Amino acid sequence: MINKQPTIKEIARRLNISVSTVSRALHDHASIGLRTKMQVKKLAEELNYEPNQTAIFFQQRKTFTIGVILPHLGESFFSEAISGVEDVTAKNKYTVLLGQSHDEVEKEKQLIEKMKMHRVDGMLVSIAKSTTTYEHFEVLKKANIPVVFFDRIPRMQDINYVACNMVSGTMQAVKFLLQKGHRVIGLLNGPENLFACKERQEGYVQALIKNRIKFDPSLVVNTDLSPDGNVKAVKELLAHKRKVTAVVVFNDYVAMDAMHYTQQQKLKLNKDICFVSYANLPFTNYLKYSPMASVEQFPYKQGQKATEMLIELLEKTDDSALPSYYKIILDSQLMINNA
């Protein structure tokens, strides 16, 4: 026969006191005397009593659970971001419910619905590359479930988010290549619907104009981030009527595909063609060939700040004391590869 989990009713019966007195004693309520508190806690320990979390959650109207949806946990960027998330949630006694969209908007919608059903208190989201409509996030607003976006931000008004400044990061990247003597610089950008891609192009254009170089729209090519899409994009840039000698690439993963293709074309990396990318992922340090430089986007800090923001939203008591929506933009930093 399975032993039943002891309850506060059992403690109350054995000590011949009320259930409410037991509850108050376990929570160190000021109205309960020290002797009673000690008796209650001693018996609770002897019985291996554990609080009924479901009842506590129901009473507090919180589950202390945060839902996190990101594209791919296998990507170093997002695994670092999750480390930042978990360090903050552990410190604040929240549990993380994690889901991967695999860059599919339908999967993203399914995860949101499931997490809503699991009664998460709030959500952290980095949107899928195919997400172009945002009705599923509006559903969360109506359900009073706060959402904080990070890294991949939707083009929505009135949202909470943490991101890295891609405009300044791209300007640093282009300036670096110009200083190396390059004048025909391509931009291998990601999906047009991603806000960060718009920022990349904005920084690219600003950097060229600032250095008195005319912007050529045909030197900007977008990829869907798939290996085939990446190869197709770099192939288009290399076939340009003007000889492209350097390319600013969406991220380190896309850069790997682009560099592999250029090697197949017998082009010498960092001589015939140079690449600068984003993310500054650790694995690039162990490759024979890596981008000349990469824009650091601080994934751990993004995850950390986004979680702190969400917890503050969840625990705020005075709505007037805090802004309606939070926006944190971290400075990006170009990291030069000295290899």
Steps between C-alpha positions, in 0.01 A plus 500: 500500500635844403542739795306821458685830503448665841287816498457796730169340610697203638735734686205696637324179617810367679566829679131568564515845342327657199616463139534878470732504806721234339511697176594821678764324711664350191515849347637662820194720543544757779168402663630151588711446811855365482413178688218414259719579199771267630250219568346531155834512317640208702203276419502613134864394477431163668215430256708617198229751425535692172278794405238435233641716218181477297299642788758773555500591131121509500498725805763735358362479143853426375685188389849654518560356154641693204457374145791543258469457123804525277592382149772240567659399829776333296629843396773623733341845512172371645662250736698789649185709523324217687787491751428865574128426533550206736747682725245775562198269540685276747592803711136611501353149552328477162488188284569511124278324246701487177385449141670519158314636198762360259440822307144394412221745576237226539717326760543836674120541515456148638757561773333823603164325531650212703685734734185704546318179596778422749424837659846655466524836675687663213701425188837571338500469120748523216282471191532252215644622170165426329292704747339788310165530680458540872144404595628224729685758708192720518320201658752509785436871551127434534574223750713743707811288449795740465752427224857621464664450160875469460745496209242431227241771550164514318393817322228573755411817685491510879717203592765422762834398356875464541719521192848586383566812293552357152528842337815593692638146472461503123658843473800368694521200265488710182748753639740214580481371141543849354812546710629175350468663156175340380268716292250251358341347808195275483239438769375143533195570715234278656119488449353843431226459762754489787541843658873439560548452124355844439745638757791322332415659166450840662847482659652379173353792305595756766860379510537521122348849478711622791809391305375658176429171326180475298255237622431231240178307588606209277784429743244403768378140469265325742506135607237289674784369723483147359831353370369508143373854542834611642693353207259651250543844659880498508506361145294799388738744667809338350340513155435874531624715210716688748765289668393453862808469722328496839164394642321582823306182585184449711669277759785255557297200383415666169865607471608134530282405200620803304868431568463132414351594163774753422765239574330265255538779242876502566487847655745575780328604820614831649687571177271472197191541717453600866210442736380678812200358685295522819468309830870434571422138586774301681515216245651730235823511703560134421457521123783516251325793333268737682356847434754783531278654765161439660253731674451390861128498593536390864243215506549420870436863593196517270350194670587637843356847440186365331430273799560775753262718301230232493526425872473870579186515287359196679572632846416866462220617730466865402434536125567872509849449642631324189499584129230343282758318289864427555765531231865413561749533214848370571804642321653254255875464463711394201745228604806467275627150427878510540556149369 
